[in-house]
CSV table of C-alpha atoms in Angstrom, one decimal:
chain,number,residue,atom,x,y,z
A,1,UNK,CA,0.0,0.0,0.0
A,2,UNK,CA,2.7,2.3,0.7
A,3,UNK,CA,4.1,2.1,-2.3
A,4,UNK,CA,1.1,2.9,-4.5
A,5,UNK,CA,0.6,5.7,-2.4
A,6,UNK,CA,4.2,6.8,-3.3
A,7,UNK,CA,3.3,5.8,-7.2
A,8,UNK,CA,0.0,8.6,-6.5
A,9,UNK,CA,2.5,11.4,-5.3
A,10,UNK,CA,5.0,10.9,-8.3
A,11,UNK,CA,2.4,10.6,-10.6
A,12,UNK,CA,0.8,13.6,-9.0
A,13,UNK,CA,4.4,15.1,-9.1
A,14,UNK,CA,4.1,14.9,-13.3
A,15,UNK,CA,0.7,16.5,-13.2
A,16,UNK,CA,2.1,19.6,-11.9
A,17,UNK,CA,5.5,20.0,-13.9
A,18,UNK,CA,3.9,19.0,-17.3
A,19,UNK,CA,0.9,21.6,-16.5
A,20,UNK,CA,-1.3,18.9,-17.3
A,21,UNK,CA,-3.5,20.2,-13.8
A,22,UNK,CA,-3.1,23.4,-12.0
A,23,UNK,CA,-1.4,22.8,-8.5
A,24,UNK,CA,-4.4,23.0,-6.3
A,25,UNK,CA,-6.5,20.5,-8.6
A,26,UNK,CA,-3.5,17.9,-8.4
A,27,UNK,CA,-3.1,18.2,-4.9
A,28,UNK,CA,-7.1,17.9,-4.3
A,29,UNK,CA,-7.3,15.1,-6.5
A,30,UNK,CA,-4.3,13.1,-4.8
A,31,UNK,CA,-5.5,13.7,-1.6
A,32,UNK,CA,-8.8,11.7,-2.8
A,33,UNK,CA,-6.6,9.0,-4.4
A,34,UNK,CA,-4.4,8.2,-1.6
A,35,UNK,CA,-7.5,8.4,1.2
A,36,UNK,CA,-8.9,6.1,-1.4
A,37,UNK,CA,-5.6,3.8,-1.4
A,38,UNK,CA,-4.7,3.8,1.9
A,39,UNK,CA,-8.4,1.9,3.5
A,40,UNK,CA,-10.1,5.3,3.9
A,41,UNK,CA,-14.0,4.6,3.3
A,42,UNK,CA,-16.2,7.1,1.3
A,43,UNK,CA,-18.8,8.2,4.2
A,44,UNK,CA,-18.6,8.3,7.7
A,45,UNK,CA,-17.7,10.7,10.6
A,46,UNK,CA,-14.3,10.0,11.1
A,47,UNK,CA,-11.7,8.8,9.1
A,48,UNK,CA,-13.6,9.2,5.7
A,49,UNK,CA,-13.1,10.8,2.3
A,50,UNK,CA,-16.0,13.0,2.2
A,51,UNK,CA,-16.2,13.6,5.8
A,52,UNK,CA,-12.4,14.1,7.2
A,53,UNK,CA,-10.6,14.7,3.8
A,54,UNK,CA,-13.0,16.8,2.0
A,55,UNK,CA,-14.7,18.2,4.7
A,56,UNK,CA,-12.5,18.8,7.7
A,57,UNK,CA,-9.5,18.8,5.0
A,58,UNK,CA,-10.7,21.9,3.1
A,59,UNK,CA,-10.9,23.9,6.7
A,60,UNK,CA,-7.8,22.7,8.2
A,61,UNK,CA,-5.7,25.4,7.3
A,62,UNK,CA,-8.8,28.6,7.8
A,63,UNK,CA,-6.7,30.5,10.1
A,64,UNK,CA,-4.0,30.5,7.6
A,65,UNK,CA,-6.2,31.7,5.1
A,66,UNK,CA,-8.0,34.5,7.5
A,67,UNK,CA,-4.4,35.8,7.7
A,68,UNK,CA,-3.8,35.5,3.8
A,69,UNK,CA,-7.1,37.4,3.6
A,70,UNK,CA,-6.2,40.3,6.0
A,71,UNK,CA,-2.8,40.5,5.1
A,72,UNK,CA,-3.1,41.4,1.1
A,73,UNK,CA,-6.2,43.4,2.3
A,74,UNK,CA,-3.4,45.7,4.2
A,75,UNK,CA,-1.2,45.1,0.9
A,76,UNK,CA,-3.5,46.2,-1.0
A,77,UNK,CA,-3.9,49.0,0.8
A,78,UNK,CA,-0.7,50.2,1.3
A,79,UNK,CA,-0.7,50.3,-2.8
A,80,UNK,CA,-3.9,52.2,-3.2
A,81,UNK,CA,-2.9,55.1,-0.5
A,82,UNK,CA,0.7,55.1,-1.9
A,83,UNK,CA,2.0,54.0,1.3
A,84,UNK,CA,4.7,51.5,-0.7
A,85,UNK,CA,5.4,53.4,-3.3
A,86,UNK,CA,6.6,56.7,-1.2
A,87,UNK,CA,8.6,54.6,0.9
A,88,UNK,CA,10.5,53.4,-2.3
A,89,UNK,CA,10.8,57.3,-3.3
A,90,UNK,CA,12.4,58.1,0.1
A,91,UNK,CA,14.7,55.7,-0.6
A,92,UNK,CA,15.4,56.7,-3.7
A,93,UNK,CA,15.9,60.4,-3.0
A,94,UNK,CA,18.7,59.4,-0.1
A,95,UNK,CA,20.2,56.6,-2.2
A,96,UNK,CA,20.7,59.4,-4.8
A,97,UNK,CA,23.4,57.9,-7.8
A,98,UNK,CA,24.7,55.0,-5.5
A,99,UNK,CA,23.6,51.7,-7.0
A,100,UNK,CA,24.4,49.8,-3.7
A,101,UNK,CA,22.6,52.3,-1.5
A,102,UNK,CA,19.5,52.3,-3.8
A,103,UNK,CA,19.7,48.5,-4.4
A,104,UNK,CA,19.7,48.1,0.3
A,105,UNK,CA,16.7,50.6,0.3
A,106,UNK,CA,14.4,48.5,-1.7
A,107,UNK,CA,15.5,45.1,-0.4
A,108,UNK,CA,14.6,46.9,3.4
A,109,UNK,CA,11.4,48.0,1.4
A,110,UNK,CA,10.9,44.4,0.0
A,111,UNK,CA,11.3,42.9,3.7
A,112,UNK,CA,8.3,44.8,5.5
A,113,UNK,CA,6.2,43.7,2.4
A,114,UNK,CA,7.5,40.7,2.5
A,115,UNK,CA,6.4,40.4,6.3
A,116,UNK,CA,2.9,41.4,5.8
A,117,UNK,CA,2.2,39.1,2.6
A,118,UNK,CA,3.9,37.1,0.0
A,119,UNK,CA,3.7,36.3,-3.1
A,120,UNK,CA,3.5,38.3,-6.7
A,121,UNK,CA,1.4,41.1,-4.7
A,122,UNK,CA,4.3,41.9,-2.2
A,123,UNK,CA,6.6,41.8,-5.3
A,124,UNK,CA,4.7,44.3,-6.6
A,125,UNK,CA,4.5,46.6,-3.9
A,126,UNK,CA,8.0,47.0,-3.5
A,127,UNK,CA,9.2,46.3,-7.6
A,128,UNK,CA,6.6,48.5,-9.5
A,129,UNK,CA,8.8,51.8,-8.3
A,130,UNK,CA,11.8,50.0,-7.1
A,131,UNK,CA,13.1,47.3,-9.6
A,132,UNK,CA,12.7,50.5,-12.3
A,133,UNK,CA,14.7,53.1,-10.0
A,134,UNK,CA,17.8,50.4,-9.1
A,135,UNK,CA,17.9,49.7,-12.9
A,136,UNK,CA,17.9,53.9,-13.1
A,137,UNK,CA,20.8,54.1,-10.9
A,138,UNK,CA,22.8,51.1,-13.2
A,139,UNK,CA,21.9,47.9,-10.9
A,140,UNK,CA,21.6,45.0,-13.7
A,141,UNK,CA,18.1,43.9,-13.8
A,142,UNK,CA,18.6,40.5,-12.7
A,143,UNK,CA,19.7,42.2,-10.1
A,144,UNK,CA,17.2,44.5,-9.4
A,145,UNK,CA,14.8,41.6,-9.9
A,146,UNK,CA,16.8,39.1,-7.4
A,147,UNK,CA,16.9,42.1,-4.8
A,148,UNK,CA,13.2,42.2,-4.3
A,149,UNK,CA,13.4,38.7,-3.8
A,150,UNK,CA,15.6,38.1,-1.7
A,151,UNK,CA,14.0,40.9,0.3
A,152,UNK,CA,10.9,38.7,0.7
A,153,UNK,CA,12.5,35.9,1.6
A,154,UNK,CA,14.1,37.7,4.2
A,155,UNK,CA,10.6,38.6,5.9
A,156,UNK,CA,9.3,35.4,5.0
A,157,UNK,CA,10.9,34.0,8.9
A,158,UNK,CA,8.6,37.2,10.6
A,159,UNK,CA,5.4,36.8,7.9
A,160,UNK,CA,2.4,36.6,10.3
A,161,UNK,CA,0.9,34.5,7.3
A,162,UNK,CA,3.7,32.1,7.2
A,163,UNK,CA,3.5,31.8,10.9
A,164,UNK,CA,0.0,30.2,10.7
A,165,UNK,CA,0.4,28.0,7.8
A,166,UNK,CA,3.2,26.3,9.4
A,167,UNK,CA,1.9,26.0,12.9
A,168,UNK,CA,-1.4,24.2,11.2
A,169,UNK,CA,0.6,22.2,8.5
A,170,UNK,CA,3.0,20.5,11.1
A,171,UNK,CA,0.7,20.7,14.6
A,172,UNK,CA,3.2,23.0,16.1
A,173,UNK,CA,2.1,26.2,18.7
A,174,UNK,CA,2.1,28.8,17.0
A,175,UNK,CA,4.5,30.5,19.5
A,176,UNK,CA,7.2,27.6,19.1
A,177,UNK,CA,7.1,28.1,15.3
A,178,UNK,CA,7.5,32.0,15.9
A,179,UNK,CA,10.3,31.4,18.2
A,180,UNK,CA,12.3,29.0,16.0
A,181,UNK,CA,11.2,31.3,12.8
A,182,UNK,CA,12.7,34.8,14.6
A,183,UNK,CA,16.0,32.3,14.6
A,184,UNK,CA,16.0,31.9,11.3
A,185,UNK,CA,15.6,35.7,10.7
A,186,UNK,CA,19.2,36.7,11.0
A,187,UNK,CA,20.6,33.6,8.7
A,188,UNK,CA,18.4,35.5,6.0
A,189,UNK,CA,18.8,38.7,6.5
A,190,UNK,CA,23.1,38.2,6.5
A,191,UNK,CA,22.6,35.9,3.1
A,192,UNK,CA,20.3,38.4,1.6
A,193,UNK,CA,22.7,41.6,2.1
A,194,UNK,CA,25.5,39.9,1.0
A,195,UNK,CA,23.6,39.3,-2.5
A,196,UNK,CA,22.8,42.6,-2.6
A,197,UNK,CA,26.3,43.8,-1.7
A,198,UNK,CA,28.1,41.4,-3.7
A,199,UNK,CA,26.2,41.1,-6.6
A,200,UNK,CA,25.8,45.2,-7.1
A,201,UNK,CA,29.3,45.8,-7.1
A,202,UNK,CA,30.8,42.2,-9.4
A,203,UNK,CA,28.4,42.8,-12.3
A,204,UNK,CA,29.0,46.3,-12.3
A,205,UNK,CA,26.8,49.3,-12.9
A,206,UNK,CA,24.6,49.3,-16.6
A,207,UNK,CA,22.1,51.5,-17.8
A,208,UNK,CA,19.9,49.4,-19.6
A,209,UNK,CA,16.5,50.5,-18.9
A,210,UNK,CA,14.0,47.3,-19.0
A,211,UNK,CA,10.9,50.0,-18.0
A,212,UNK,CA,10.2,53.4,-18.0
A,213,UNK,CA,12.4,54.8,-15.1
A,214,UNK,CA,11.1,57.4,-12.9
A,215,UNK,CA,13.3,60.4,-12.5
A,216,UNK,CA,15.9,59.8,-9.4
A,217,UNK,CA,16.1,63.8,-8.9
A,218,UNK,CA,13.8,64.6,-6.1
A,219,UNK,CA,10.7,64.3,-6.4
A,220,UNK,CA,8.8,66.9,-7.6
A,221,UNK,CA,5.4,68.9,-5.7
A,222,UNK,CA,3.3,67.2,-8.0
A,223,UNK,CA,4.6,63.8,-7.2
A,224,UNK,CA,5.3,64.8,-3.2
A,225,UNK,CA,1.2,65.1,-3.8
A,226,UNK,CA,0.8,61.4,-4.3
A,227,UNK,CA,2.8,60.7,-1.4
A,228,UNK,CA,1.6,59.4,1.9
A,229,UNK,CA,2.2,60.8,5.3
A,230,UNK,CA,4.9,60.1,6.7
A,231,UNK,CA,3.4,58.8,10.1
A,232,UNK,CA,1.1,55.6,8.0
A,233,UNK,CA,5.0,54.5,6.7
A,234,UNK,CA,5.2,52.5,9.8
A,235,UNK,CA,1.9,50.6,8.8
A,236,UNK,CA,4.1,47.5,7.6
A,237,UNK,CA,5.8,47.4,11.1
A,238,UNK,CA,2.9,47.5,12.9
A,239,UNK,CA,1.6,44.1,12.8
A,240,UNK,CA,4.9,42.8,13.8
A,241,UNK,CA,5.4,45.2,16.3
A,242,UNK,CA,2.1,43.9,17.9
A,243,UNK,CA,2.8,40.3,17.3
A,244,UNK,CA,5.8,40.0,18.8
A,245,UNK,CA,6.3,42.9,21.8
A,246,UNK,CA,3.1,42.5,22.9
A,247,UNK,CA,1.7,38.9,21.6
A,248,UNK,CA,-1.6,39.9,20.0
A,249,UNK,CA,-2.7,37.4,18.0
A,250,UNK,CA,-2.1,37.4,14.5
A,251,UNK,CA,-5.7,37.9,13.0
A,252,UNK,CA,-5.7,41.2,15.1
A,253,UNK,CA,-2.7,42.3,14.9
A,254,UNK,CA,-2.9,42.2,10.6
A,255,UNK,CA,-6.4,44.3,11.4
A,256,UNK,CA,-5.1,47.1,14.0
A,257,UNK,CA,-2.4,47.4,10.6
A,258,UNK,CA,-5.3,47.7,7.8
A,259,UNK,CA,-6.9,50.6,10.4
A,260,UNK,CA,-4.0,52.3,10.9
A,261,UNK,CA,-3.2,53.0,7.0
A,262,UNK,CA,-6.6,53.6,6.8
A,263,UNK,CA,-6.9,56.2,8.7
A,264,UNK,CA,-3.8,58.0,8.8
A,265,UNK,CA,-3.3,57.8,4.8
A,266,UNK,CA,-6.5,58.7,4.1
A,267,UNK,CA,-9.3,61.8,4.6
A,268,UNK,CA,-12.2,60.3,7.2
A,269,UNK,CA,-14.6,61.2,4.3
A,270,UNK,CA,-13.5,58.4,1.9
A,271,UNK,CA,-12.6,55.3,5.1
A,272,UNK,CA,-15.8,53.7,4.3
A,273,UNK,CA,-15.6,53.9,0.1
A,274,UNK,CA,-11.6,52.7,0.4
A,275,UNK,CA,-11.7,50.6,3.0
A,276,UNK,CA,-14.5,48.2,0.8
A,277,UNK,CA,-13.1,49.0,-2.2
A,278,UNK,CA,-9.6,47.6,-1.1
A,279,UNK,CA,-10.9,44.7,0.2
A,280,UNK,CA,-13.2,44.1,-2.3
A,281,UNK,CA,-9.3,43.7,-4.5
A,282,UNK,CA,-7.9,42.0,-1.3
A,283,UNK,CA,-10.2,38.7,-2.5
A,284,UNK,CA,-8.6,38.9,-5.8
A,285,UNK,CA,-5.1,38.9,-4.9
A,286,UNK,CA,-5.9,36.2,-2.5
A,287,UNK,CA,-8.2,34.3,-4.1
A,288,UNK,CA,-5.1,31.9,-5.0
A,289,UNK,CA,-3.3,31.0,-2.6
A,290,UNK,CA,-6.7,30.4,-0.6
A,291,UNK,CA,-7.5,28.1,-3.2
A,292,UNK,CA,-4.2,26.0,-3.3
A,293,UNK,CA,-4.3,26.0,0.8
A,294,UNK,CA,-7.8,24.6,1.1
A,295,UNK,CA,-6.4,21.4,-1.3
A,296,UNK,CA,-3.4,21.3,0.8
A,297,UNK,CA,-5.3,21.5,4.3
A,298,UNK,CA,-6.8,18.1,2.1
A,299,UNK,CA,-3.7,16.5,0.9
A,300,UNK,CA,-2.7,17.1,4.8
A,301,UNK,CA,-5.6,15.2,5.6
A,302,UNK,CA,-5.2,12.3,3.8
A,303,UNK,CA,-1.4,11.4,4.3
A,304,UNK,CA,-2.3,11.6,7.9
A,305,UNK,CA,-5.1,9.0,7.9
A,306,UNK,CA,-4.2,5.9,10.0
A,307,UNK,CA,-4.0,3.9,6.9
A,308,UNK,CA,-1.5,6.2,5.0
A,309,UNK,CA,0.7,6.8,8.4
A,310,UNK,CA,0.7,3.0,8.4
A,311,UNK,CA,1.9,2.0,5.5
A,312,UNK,CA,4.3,4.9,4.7
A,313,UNK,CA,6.2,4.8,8.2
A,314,UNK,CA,8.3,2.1,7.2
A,315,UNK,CA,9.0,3.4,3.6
A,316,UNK,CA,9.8,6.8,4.8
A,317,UNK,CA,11.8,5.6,8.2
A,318,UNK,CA,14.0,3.7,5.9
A,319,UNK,CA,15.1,6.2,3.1
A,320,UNK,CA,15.2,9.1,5.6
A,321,UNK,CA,18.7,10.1,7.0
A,322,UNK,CA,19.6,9.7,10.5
A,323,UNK,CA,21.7,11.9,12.6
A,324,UNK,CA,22.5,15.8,12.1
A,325,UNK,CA,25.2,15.7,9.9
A,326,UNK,CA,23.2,13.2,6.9
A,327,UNK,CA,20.1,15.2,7.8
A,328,UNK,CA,21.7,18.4,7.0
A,329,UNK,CA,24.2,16.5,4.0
A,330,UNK,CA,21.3,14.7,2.9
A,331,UNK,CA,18.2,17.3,2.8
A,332,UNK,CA,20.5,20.3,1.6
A,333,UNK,CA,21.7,18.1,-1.6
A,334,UNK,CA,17.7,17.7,-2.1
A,335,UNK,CA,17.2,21.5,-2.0
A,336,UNK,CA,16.9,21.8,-6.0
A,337,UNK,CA,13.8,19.0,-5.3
A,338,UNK,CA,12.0,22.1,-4.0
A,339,UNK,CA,12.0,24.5,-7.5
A,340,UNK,CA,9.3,23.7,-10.8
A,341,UNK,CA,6.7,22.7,-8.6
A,342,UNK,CA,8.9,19.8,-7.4
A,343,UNK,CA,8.5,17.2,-4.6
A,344,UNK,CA,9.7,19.3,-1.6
A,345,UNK,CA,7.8,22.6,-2.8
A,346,UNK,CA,6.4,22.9,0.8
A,347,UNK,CA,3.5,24.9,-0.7
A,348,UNK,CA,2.7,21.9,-2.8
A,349,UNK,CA,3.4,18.0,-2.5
A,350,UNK,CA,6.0,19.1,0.4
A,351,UNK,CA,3.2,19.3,2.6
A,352,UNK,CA,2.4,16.0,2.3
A,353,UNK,CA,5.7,15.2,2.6
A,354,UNK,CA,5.8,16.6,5.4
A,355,UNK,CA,2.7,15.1,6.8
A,356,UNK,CA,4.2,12.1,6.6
A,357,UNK,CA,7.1,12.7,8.2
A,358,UNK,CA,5.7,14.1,11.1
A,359,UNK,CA,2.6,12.4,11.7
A,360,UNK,CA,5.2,9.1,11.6
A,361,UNK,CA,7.5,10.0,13.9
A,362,UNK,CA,10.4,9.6,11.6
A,363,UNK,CA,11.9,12.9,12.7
A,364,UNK,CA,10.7,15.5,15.9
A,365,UNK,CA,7.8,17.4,15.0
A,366,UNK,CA,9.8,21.0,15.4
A,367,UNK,CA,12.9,19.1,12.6
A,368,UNK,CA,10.0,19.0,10.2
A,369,UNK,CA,9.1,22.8,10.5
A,370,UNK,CA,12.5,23.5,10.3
A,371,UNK,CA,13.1,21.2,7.3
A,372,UNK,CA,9.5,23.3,5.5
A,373,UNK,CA,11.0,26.7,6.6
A,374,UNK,CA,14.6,25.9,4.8
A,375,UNK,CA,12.7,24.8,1.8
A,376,UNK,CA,10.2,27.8,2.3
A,377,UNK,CA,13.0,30.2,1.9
A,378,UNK,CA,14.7,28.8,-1.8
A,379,UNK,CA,11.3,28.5,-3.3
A,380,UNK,CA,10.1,31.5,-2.5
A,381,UNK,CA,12.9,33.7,-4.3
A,382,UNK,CA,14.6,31.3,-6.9
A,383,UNK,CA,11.8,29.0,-8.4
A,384,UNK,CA,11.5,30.0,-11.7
A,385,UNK,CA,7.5,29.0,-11.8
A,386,UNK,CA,6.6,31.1,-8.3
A,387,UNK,CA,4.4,34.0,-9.1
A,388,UNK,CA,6.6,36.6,-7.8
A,389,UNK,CA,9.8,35.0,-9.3
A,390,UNK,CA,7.9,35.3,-12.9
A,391,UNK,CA,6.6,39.0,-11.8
A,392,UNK,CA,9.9,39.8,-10.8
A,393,UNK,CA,12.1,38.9,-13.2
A,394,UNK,CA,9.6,39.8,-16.3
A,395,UNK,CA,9.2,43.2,-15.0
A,396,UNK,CA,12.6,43.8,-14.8
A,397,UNK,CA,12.8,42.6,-18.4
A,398,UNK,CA,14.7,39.3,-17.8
A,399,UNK,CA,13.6,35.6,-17.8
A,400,UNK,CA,13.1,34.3,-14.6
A,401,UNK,CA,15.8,31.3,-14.9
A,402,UNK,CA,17.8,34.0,-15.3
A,403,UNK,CA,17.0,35.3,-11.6
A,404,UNK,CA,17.2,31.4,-10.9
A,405,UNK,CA,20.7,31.0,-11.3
A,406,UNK,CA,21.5,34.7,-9.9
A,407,UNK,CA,20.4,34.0,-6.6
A,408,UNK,CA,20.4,30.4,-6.6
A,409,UNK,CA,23.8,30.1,-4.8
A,410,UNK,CA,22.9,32.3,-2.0
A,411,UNK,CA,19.2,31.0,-1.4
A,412,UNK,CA,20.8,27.3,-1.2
A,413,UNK,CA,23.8,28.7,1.2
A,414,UNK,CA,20.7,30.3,3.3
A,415,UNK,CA,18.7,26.7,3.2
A,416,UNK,CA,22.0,24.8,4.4
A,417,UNK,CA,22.5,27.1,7.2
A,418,UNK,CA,18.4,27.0,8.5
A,419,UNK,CA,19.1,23.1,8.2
A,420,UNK,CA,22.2,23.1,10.2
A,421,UNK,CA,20.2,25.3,13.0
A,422,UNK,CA,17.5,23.0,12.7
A,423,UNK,CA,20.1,20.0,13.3
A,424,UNK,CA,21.8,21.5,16.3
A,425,UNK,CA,18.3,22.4,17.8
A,426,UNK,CA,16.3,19.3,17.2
A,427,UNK,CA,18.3,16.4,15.9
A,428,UNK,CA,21.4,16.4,17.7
């Protein structure tokens, strides 16, 4: 049985890098398969397809997808009051002709969107004025496009959002994730300055304008007019602020955020008309990644069914590595496993995967978050089919293997070091 269930992920595995399904479908229709494989009957209360796969599946990850909800609702807002793209301006007008200075602004920039949400929308709110002014200043678009990237990935370890989804993928507190996450924090933020630093200065400055570059004089009174105040800048730090000085939960902590660019980036007259208006586009931009976690929250469901635990455990506690040093050796050679939509893409199939190895004892639960979070952070700048690796790189007017093997190196250099902290905290 354990094998067929294995046959059902490769096969599932092939679905999603030939295109034949979209993501979400393949991993909705696996999780039916292997519930089906593994003894699971059709009906019933508990342990069933309809009634714990589709039913309790599709909900299993709702708090995660309350956050993804609020969080591109403050994005979102923080585009339409021109929170994100003064704060690239600023950063412009203080960088002046320095490439390296401009180039550390808008990674900084990238980070606090990165925090707040992720994907192609938090691209967006730090590229659309920043990937255009580092190429101004003669930063190499691959450059510019890797910077925004590895920007994210740096606030990927302190995303509220992230937070969630890996407390309720691996059955973790959410405060042991957050504590283990703010550890990974500083391995990112070192491996994503020295990109930035290194990169800027070996491929040298060109002017090669991929889109139309806005002026890097300052900024003139009819531009300072679109410009927001400069007390709602701190509206990306706020939520973070919240969450972690003060331990507000992280559904209220993303809302006390929305209010406060609300209010302080907009006149009282027009909080009602922007606020639904915003969210109203908040359901767009999160309309999939809500979809691909409810067929997760299934795929999550089904590994974990007595059946599948059963007959994978042996499979899985046989070809896993033992120890800390093969369990870093071993899992950072897998890393590239993680990119197209691959077997370790912890957003896809790599849930699962790591359903499994939780939910079957192979490793401590806590090694498996830490195994999803060093994954989490290559994926999420260098695969060439992630929506804000394609926005990225396209917008800077480069294709995104391009950005692949620019900041390949550094993201798998960042996965080996969360694995070896992972190792010396939980396998050792």
């Amino acid at each position: 049985m354990g094998i067929a269930i294995l046959v059902v992920m490769a096969v599932g595995v092939v679905l999603m890098l030939t295109r034949v399904l979209p993501t979400a479908f393949a991993l909705g229709l696996m999780a039916v398969v292997i519930a089906a494989v593994a003894g699971a009957p059709w009906v019933g209360k508990e342990g069933s397809i309809t009634g714990t796969v589709l039913q309790t599946g599709s909900a299993l990850l709702a708090a995660t997808m309350v956050a993804v909800l609020l969080g591109s609702w403050l994005g979102t807002l923080m585009a339409e009051t021109g929170i994100a793209a003064t704060l690239v301006r600023k950063i412009v007008e203080f960088g002046g002709e320095r490439p390296a200075v401009v180039a550390l602004g808008v990674y900084v920039v990238a980070v606090l969107c990165g925090s707040i949400t992720g994907s192609a929308p938090a691209a967006m709110l730090a590229g659309v004025v920043g990937i255009p002014a580092m190429i101004a200043v003669g930063v190499p678009p691959v450059v510019a496009g890797g910077t925004v990237l590895m920007g994210l990935a740096t606030g990927l370890p302190v995303e509220l959002i992230g937070w969630q989804f890996l407390a309720d993928a691996v059955g973790l507190p959410l405060e042991q994730v957050r504590s283990f996450q703010l550890k990974v924090f500083p391995i990112a933020l070192v491996v994503g300055v020295t990109y930035v630093l290194v990169e800027t200065r070996r491929r040298g400055a060109r002017h090669a304008w991929a889109v139309r570059a806005p002026s890097a004089a300052p900024a003139s009174k009819r531009v300072r007019r679109g410009d927001a105040p400069w007390f709602s800048l701190v509206a990306p730090l706020l939520p973070i602020v919240l969450a972690l000085g003060f331990e507000l939960p992280i559904v209220p902590s993303l809302l006390v955020g929305v209010v406060f660019a609300l209010v302080t980036s907009t006149r009282p007259g027009r909080w009602g008309e922007t606020a639904m208006r915003s969210l109203y586009r908040a359901f767009d931009v999160a309309a999939a990644p809500l979809v691909l976690f409810v067929a997760i929250g299934m795929l999550l469901s089904a590994v974990r069914l007595p059946g599948a635990v059963g007959a994978l455990r042996p499979i899985i506690s046989a070809v896993s590595p033992s120890g800390p040093v093969l369990f870093v050796v071993v899992f950072a050679v897998l890393v590239p496993l993680c990119l197209y939509r691959g077997p370790l893409n912890v957003y896809g199939l790599g849930a699962g995967v790591a359903g499994v190895l939780a939910s079957g004892g192979v490793y401590p639960v806590p090694a498996v978050l830490g195994l999803m979070s060093s994954y989490g952070q290559v994926l999420c700048v260098s695969d060439p089919t992630s929506t804000q690796t394609v926005w990225s790189a396209q917008y800077a007017g480069v294709r995104p293997e391009r950005v692949m093997a620019s900041t390949l190196p550094y993201t798998w250099v960042m996965a080996v070091g969360v694995l070896v902290l992972t190792s010396v905290l939980f396998v050792a």
